[in-house]
Coordinates of C-alpha atoms in Angstrom, one line a residue:
Chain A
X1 CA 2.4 3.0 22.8
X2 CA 2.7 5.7 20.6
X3 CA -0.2 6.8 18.5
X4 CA -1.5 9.5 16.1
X5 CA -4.3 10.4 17.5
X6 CA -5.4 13.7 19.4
X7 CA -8.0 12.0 21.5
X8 CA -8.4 13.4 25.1
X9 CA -9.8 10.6 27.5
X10 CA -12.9 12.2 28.9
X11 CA -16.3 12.0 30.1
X12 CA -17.9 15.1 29.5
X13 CA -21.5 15.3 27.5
X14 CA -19.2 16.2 24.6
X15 CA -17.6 12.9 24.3
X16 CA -21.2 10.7 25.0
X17 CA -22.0 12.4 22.0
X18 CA -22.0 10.7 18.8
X19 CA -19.4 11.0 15.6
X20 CA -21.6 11.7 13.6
X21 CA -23.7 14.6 15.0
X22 CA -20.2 16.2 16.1
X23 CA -19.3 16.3 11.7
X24 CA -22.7 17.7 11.2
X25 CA -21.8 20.5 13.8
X26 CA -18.4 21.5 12.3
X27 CA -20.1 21.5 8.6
X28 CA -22.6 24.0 10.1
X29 CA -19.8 26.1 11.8
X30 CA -18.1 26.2 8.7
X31 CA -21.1 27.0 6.3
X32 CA -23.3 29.3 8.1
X33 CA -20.9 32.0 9.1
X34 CA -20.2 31.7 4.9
X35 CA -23.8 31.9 3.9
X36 CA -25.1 34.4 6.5
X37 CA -21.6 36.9 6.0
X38 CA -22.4 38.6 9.0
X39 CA -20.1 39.9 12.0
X40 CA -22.7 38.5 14.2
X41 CA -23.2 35.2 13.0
X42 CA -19.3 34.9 12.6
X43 CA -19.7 35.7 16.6
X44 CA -22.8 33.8 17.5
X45 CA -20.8 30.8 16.5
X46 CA -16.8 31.2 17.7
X47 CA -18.7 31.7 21.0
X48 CA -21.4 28.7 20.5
X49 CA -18.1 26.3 19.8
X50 CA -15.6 28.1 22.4
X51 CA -18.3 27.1 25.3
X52 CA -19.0 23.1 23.9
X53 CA -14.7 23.5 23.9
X54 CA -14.8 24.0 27.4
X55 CA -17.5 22.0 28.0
X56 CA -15.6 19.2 27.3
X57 CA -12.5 20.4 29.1
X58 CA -10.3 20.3 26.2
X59 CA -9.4 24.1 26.1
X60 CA -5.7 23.4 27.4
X61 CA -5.2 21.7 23.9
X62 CA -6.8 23.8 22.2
X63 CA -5.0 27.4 23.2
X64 CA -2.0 26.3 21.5
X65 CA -3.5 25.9 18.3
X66 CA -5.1 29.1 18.5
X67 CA -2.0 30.6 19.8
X68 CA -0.3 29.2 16.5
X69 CA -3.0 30.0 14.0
X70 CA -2.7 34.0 15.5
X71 CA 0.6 34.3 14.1
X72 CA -0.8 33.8 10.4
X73 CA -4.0 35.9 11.3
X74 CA -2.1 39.1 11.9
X75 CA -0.7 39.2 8.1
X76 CA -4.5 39.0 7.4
X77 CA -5.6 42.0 9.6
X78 CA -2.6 44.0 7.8
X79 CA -2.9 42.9 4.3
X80 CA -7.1 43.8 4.7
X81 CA -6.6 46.3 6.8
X82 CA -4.5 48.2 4.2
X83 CA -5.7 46.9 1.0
X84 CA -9.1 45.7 1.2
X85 CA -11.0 46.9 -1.9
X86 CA -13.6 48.6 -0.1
X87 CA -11.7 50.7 2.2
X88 CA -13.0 53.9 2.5
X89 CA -12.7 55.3 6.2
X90 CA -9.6 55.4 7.7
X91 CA -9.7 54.3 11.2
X92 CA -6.3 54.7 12.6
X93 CA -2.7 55.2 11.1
X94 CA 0.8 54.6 11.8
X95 CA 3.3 57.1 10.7
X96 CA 2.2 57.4 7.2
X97 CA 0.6 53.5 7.0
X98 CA -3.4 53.8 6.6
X99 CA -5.4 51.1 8.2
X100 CA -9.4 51.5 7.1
X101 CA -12.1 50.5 9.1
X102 CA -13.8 48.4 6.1
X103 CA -10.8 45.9 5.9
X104 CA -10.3 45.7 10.2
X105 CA -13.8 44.7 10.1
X106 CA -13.6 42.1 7.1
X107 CA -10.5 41.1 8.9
X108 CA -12.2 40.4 12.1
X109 CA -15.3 38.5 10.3
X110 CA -12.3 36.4 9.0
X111 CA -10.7 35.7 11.8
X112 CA -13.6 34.8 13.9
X113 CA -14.5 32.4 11.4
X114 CA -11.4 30.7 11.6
X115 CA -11.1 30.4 15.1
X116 CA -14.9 28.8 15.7
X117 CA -13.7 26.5 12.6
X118 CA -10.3 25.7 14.7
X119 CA -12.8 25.3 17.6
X120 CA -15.1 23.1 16.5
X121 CA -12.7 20.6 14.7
X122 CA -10.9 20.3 17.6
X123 CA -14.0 19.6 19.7
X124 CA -14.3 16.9 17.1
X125 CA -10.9 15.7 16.9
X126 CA -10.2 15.8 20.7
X127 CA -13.4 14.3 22.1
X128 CA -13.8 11.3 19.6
X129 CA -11.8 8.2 19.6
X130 CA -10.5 8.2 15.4
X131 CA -11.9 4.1 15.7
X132 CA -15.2 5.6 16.6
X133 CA -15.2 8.2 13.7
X134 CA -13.9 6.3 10.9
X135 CA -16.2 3.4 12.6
X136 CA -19.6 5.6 12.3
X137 CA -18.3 6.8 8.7
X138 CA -18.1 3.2 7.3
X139 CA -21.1 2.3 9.1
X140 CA -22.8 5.5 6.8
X141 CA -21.9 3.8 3.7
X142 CA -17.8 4.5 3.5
X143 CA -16.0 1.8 2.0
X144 CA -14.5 -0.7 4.9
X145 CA -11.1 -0.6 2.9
X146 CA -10.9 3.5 3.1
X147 CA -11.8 3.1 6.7
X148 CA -9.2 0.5 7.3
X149 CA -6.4 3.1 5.7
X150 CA -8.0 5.7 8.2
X151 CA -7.7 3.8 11.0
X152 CA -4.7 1.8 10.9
X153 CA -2.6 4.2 9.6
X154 CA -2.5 5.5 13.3
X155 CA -1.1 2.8 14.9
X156 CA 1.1 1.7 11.9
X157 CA 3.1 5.2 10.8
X158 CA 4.3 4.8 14.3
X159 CA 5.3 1.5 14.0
X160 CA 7.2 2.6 11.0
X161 CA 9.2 5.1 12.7
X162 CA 10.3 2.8 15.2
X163 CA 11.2 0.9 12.2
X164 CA 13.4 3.7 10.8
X165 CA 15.1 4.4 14.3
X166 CA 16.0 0.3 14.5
X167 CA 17.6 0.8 10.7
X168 CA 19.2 4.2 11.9
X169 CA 20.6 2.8 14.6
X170 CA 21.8 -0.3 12.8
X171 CA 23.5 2.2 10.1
X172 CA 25.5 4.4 12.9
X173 CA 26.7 1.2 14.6
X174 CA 28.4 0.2 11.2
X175 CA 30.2 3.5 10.9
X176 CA 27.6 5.9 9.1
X177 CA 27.4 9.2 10.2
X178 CA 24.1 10.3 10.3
X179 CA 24.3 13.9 12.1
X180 CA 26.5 17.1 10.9
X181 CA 26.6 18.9 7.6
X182 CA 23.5 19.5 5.4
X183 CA 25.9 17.5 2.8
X184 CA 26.4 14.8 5.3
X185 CA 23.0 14.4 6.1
X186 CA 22.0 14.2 2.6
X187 CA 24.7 11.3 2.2
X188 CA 23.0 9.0 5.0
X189 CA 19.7 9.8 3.9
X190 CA 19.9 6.8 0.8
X191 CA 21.2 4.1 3.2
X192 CA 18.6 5.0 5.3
X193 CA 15.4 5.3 3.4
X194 CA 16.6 2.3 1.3
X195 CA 16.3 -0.6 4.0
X196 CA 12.9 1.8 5.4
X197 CA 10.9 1.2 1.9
X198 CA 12.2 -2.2 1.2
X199 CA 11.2 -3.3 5.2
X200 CA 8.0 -1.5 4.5
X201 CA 7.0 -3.1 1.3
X202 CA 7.4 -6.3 3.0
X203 CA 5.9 -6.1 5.6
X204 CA 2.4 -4.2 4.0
X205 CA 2.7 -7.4 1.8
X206 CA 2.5 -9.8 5.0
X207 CA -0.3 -7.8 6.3
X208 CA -1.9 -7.6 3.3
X209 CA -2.0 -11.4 3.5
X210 CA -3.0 -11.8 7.1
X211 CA -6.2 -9.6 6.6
X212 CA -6.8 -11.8 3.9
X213 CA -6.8 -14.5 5.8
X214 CA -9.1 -12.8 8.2
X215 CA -11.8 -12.4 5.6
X216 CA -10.9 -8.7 4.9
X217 CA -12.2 -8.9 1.4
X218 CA -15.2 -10.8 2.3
X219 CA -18.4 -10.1 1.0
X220 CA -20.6 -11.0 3.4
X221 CA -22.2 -7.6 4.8
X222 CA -20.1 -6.4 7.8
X223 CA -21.1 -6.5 11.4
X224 CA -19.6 -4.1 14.5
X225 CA -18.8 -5.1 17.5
X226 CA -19.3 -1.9 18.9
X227 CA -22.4 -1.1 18.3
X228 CA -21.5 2.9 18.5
X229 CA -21.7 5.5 20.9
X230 CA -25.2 5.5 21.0
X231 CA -26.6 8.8 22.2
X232 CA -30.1 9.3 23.1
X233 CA -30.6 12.6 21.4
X234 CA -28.2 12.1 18.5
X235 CA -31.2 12.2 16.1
X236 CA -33.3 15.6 17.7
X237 CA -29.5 17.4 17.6
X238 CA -28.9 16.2 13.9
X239 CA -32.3 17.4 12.6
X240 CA -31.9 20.8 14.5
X241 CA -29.0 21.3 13.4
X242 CA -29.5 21.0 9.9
X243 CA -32.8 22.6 10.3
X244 CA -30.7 26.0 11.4
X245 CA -28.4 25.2 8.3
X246 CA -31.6 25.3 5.9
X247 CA -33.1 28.4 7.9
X248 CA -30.2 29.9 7.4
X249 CA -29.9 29.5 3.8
X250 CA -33.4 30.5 3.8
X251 CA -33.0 34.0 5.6
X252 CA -30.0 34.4 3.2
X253 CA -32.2 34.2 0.4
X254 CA -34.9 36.6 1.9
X255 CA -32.7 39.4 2.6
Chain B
X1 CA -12.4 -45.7 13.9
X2 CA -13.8 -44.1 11.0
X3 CA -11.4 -41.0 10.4
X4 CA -12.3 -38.4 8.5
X5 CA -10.3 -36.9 5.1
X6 CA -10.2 -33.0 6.1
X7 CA -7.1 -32.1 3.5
X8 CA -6.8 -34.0 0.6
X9 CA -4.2 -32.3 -2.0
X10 CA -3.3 -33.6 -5.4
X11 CA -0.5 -33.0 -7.8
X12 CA -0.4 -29.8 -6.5
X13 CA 2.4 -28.0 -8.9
X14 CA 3.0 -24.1 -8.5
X15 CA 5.6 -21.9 -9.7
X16 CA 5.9 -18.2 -8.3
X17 CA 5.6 -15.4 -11.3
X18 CA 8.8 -14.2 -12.4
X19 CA 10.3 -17.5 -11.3
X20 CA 11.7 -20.4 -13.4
X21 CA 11.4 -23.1 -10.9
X22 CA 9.1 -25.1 -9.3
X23 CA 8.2 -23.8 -5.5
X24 CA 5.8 -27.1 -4.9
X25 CA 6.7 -29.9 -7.2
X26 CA 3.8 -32.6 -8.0
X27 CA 3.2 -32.6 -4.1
X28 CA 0.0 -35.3 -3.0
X29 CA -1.2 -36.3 0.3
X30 CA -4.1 -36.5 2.4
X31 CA -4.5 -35.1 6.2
X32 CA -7.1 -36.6 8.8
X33 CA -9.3 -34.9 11.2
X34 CA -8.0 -34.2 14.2
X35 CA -4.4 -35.0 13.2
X36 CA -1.9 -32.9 14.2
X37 CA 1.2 -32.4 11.0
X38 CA 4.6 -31.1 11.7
X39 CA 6.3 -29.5 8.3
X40 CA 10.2 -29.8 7.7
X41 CA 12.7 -28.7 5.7
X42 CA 15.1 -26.5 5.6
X43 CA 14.4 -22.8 4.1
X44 CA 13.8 -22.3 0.4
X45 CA 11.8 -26.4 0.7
X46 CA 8.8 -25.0 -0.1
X47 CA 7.3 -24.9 3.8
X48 CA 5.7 -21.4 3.8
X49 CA 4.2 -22.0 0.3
X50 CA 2.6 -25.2 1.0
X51 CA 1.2 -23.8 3.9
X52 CA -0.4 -20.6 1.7
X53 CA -1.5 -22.9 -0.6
X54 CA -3.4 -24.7 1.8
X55 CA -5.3 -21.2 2.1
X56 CA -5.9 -20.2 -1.0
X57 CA -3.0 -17.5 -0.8
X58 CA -1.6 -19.4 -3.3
X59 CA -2.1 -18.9 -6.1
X60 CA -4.7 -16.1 -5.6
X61 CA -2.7 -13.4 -4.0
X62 CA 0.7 -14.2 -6.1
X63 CA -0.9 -15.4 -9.2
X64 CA 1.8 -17.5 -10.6
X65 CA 1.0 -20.8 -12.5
X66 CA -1.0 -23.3 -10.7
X67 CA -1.8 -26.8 -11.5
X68 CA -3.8 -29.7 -9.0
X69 CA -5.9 -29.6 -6.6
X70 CA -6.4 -28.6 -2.9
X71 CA -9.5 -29.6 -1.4
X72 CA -10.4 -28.3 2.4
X73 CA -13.3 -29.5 4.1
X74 CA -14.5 -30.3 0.5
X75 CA -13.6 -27.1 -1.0
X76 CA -11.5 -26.6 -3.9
X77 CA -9.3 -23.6 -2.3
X78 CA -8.1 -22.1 -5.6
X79 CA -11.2 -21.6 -7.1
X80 CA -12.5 -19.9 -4.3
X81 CA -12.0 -16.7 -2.5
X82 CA -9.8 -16.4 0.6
X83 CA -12.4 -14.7 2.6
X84 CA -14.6 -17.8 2.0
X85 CA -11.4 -20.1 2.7
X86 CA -10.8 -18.4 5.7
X87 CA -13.6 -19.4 7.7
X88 CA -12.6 -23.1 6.8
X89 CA -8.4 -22.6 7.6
X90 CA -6.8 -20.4 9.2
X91 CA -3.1 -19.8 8.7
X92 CA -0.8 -18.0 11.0
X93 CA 2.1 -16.2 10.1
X94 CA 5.8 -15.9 11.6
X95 CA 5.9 -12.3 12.3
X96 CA 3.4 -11.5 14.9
X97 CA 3.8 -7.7 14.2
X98 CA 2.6 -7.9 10.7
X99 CA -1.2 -9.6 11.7
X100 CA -2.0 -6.9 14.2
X101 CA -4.1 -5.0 12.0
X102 CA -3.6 -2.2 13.6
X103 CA -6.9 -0.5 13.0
X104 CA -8.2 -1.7 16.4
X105 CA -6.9 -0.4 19.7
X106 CA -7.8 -3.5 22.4
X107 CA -7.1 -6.9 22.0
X108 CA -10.8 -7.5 22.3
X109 CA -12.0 -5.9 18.9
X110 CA -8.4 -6.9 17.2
X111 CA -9.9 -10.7 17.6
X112 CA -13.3 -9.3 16.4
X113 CA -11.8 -8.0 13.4
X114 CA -12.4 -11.3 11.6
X115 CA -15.8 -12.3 12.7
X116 CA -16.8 -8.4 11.9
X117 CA -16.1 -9.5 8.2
X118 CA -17.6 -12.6 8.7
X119 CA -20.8 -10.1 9.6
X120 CA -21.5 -12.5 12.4
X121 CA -24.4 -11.1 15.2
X122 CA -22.6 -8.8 17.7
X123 CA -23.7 -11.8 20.6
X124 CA -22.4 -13.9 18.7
X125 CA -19.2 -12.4 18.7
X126 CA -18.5 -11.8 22.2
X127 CA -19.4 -15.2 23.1
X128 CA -17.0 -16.4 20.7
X129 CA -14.2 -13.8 22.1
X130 CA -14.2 -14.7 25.3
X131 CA -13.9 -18.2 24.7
X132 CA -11.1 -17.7 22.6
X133 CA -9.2 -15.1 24.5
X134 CA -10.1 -17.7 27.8
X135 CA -8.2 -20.9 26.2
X136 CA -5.2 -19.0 24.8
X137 CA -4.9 -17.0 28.3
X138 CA -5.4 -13.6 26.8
X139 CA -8.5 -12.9 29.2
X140 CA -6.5 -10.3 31.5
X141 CA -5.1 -8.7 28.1
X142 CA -8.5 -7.7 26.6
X143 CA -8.4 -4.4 27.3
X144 CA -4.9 -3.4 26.2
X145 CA -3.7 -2.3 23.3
X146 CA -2.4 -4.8 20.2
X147 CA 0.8 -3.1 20.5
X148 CA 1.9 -3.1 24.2
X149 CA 1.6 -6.9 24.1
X150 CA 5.3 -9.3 24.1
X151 CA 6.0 -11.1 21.1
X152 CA 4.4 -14.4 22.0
X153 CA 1.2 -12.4 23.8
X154 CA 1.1 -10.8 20.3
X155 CA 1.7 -14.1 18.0
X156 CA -1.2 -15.7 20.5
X157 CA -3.2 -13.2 19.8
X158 CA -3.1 -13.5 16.0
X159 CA -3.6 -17.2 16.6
X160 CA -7.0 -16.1 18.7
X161 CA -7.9 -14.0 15.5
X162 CA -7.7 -16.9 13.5
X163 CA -9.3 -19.4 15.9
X164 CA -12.0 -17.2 16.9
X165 CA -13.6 -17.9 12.8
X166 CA -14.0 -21.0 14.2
X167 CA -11.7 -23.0 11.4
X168 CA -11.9 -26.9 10.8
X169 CA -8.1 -26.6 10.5
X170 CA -5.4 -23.9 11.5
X171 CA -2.1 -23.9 9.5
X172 CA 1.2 -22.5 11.4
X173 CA 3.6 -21.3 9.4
X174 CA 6.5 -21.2 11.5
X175 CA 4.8 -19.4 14.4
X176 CA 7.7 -19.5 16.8
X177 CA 10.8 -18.2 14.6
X178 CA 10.5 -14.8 15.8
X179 CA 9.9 -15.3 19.2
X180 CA 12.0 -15.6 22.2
X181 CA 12.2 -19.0 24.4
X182 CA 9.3 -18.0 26.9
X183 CA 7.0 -16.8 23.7
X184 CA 8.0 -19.9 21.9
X185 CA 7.3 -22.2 24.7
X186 CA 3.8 -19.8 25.1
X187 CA 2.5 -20.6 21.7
X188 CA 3.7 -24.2 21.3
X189 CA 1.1 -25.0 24.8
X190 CA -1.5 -23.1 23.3
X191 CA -1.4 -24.8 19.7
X192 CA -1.1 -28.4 22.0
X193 CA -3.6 -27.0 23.8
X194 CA -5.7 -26.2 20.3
X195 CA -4.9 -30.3 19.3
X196 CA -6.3 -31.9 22.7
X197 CA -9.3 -30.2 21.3
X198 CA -9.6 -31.7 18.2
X199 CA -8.4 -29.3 16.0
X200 CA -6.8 -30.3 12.5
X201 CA -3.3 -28.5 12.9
X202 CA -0.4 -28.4 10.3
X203 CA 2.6 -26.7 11.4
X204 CA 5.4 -25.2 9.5
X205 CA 8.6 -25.6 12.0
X206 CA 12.1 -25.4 12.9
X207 CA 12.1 -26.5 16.2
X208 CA 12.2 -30.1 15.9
X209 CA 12.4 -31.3 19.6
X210 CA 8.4 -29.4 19.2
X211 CA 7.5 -31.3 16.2
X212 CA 9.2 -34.7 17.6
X213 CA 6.5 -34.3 20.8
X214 CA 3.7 -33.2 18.8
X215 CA 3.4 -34.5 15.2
X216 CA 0.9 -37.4 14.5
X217 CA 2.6 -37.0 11.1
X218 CA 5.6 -35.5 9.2
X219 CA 5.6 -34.0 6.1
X220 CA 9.4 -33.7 4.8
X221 CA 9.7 -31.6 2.2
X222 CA 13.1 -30.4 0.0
X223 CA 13.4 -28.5 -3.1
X224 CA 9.0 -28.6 -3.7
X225 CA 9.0 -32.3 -3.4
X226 CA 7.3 -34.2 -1.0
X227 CA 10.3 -36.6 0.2
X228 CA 8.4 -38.6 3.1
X229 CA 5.3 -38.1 4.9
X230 CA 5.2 -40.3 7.9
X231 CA 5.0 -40.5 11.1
X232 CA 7.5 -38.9 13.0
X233 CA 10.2 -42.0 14.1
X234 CA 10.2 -42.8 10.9
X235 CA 10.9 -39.8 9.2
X236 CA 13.6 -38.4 11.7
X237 CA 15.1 -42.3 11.5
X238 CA 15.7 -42.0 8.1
X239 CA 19.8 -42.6 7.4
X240 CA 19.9 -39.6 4.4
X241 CA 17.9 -37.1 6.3
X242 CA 20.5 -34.7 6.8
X243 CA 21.2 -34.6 3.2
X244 CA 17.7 -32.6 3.1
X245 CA 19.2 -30.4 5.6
X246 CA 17.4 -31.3 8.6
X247 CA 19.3 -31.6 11.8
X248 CA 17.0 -34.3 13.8
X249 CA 16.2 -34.3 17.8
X250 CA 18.6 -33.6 19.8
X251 CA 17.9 -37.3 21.4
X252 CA 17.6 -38.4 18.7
X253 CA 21.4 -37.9 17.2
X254 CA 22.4 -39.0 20.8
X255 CA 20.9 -42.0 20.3
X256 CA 21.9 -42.3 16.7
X257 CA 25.4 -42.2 17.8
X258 CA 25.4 -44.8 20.4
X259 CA 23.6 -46.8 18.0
X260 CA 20.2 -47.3 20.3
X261 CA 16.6 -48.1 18.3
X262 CA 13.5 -49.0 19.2
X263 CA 12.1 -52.8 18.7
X264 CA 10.8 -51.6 15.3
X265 CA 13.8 -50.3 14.5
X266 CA 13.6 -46.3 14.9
X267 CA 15.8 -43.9 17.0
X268 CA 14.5 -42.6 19.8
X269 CA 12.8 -38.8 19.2
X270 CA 11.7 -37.6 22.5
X271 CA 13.6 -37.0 25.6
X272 CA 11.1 -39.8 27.9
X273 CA 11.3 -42.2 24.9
X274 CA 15.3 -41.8 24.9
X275 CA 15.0 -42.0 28.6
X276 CA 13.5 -45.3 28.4
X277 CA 15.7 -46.9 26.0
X278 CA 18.7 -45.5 28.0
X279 CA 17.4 -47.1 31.2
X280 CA 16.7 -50.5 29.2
X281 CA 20.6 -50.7 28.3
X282 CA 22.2 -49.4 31.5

């Protein structure tokens, strides 16, 4: 079965802990690095989220992303490095290209940032099963219809593509050439998409009717079978945690 | 025996939007408890829309001009919402892809989706899914996902969906069509299973050997109309009912041809009841 979703099977502390708490946590690596601005803070946290990471022994799948996200970083050390407005001391050069220390360290407060943001989405991403977010998010007050779109859109974009490769397949046994020039390609593209969309449309009408029939639209209050991942200390980690946001803001103030 | 009016449907008229003719034509009947209706016709008769207008589907999800009535279980369908139809009728579709809903990821909670909407108590539920997923032999299943299932695991699955709201009647809208011999023959013992029970059942089908063994009643229908709602000898004995494009029994065109009827006067529509006759003569 082919699915969407980056969820890693796993039984670490990570994954006992709830959806909810885990969104709370990657708000607060997002916002506190921002509202603090310091080096240290920007540290505190990459290595706060870079421990849970491997904690939860998801650290294989997230390398690659870092690995990826690296490439794009380097154009920021250069372009900061060389042309951040408050450059001042030059710090090292090559041939006659200045890099000053001001930028290299704005650069480096950027970058860490990024990577504890890349670090604590994936621990989200990776460690939670998408029915248990979008679950715990409906459950919070979203609409049962948004969460629907969230959830089943996992299960049903694959189903689609097998879809396509059916039609592709039933196109090239009647003579269409579907591989070769960029012109050629662009050809097969209409008799393709064409039976995609109409098959589509019809059968997001049938569903449409058999959640109906399933009291989708009822208005009785919904119930869950699951009744959530519930973890013990969900509510101590979600008031400390938004206690640090608010002392943070607080200290921001002060200074 | 006092035998209980469950469907009653009059004058029921309805014409799809954009569409200039009649799709159910001044159609009137009335189905028992506990009766078990076979539907037949060929395509374009009006089969699937009767059987969405038994839920409510018609005319609320198409709109389209609507005239009659349809009472379920006392309740006038059009006037009221699907969601509150649904936990009076259930109706199961032909393609068994298109019910998974695909936002759940075991066959467990895909049969909870329903009662979830229903907001039923979580004990409740799991009470009620495991009975279900016990008589349609799903049990060993519960645990995989929607997806992996064959065709006639999936198509008994959405029946469990629809079962597990605990209907007074379940309407099949040719479940089987998609399905290869071993799922057809899969979800034709479950829904006889479902009759034994007690269940109201109407059934939309193509197979007619299926709805020879099983039908209390047939509803023949061509062009909207209701032609002949009887039970099933009768109907299938009928000398024009090819010209409504319906090709009867196997046994029973044997039987036509060599000319053998019953005492009353009917053909033969089932393969003991041919048997018998045969026997009689040689």
């Amino acid at each position: 079965m082919r699915t969407l979703s980056l969820y890693q099977e796993g039984d670490s502390i990570i994954h006992k802990i709830d959806p909810i708490t885990k969104i709370i946590f990657v708000l607060i690596t997002i916002l506190i690095p921002i509202i603090m601005g310091t080096l240290n803070s920007a540290f505190a946290f990459l290595i706060i989220s870079l421990t849970l990471v491997i904690i939860a022994g998801v650290i294989k799948k997230v390398l690659p992303i870092v690995g990826f996200t690296s490439i794009i970083l380097v154009t920021v050390i250069i372009i900061q490095g060389l042309y951040y407005f408050n450059n001042r001391t030059p710090f090292f050069a090559i041939g006659t290209v200045v890099f000053y220390k001001e930028g290299l360290l704005y650069a480096l407060e950027i970058i860490l940032r990024i990577y504890s943001i890349i670090n604590s989405v994936s621990l989200l991403m990776f460690t939670t099963k998408p029915s248990d977010l979008v679950e715990a998010l409906v459950k919070k007050g979203l609409s049962p219809r948004i969460g629907y779109v969230f959830s089943s859109v996992l299960q049903i974009i694959p189903q689609m593509m097998s879809t396509v490769d059916t039609i592709i397949d039933a196109q090239r046994s009647r003579g269409m050439e579907v591989e070769g020039s960029f012109s050629r390609r662009i050809r097969a593209f209409i008799p393709l998409i064409g039976p995609a969309v109409i098959s589509s449309l019809i059968d997001t009408k049938e569903r449409a009717m058999a959640l109906e029939v399933r009291a989708f639209n009822s208005r009785y209050k919904k119930t869950f079978l699951n009744e959530g991942t519930t973890f013990k200390y969900a509510d101590v980690m979600q008031v400390s945690l938004i206690s640090i946001l608010i002392i943070s803001i607080v200290l921001r103030f002060v200074h | 025996m006092f035998f209980m009016k469950i469907i009653t449907v009059e004058h029921l008229k309805y014409k799809y939007p954009l569409s200039d003719k009649l799709a159910l034509d001044d159609i009137s009947f009335e189905i028992e408890q506990g009766e078990f209706i076979g539907i037949i016709g060929q395509n374009g008769a009006g089969k699937s829309t009767l059987c969405q207008a038994l839920v409510g589907l018609v005319p609320n999800f198409y709109k389209g001009s609507y005239g009659g009535t349809v009472l379920v279980n006392g309740i006038n369908v059009s006037k009221t919402e699907v969601s509150e139809v649904a936990s009076h009728v259930g109706l199961v579709f032909q393609n068994p892809f298109n019910q998974i809903t695909g936002s759940k990821l075991t066959v467990y909670e895909e049969v909870a989706f329903g009662l979830e909407n229903l907001g039923l108590p979580v004990e409740e539920m799991k009470r009620r899914i495991d009975n279900v997923l016990n008589l349609l032999g799903l049990y060993e299943f519960r645990d995989k996902n929607p997806f992996d299932l064959s065709g006639g695991q999936m198509q008994r699955l959405a029946i469990a969906g629809i079962i597990a709201m605990q209907p007074e009647v379940i309407v099949l809208d040719e479940p089987t069509s998609q399905l290869d011999p071993q799922g057809s023959e899969e979800v034709f013992r479950v829904v006889q299973r479902l009759s034994e029970q007690g269940m109201t059942i109407v059934m939309a089908e193509h197979k007619m050997e299926k709805i020879a063994a099983y039908s209390d009643r047939v509803m023949l229908l061509h062009d909207g109309k209701l032609i002949d709602f009887d039970i099933p000898k009768k109907v299938f004995s009928r000398e024009d009912i090819e010209e409504y494009g319906v090709i009867t029994p196997v046994y029973t065109r044997i039987c036509k041809n060599l000319d053998i009827k019953d005492e009353n006067g009917f053909y033969p529509i089932t393969i003991d009841e041919a048997h018998e006759r045969l026997e009689k003569i040689l």
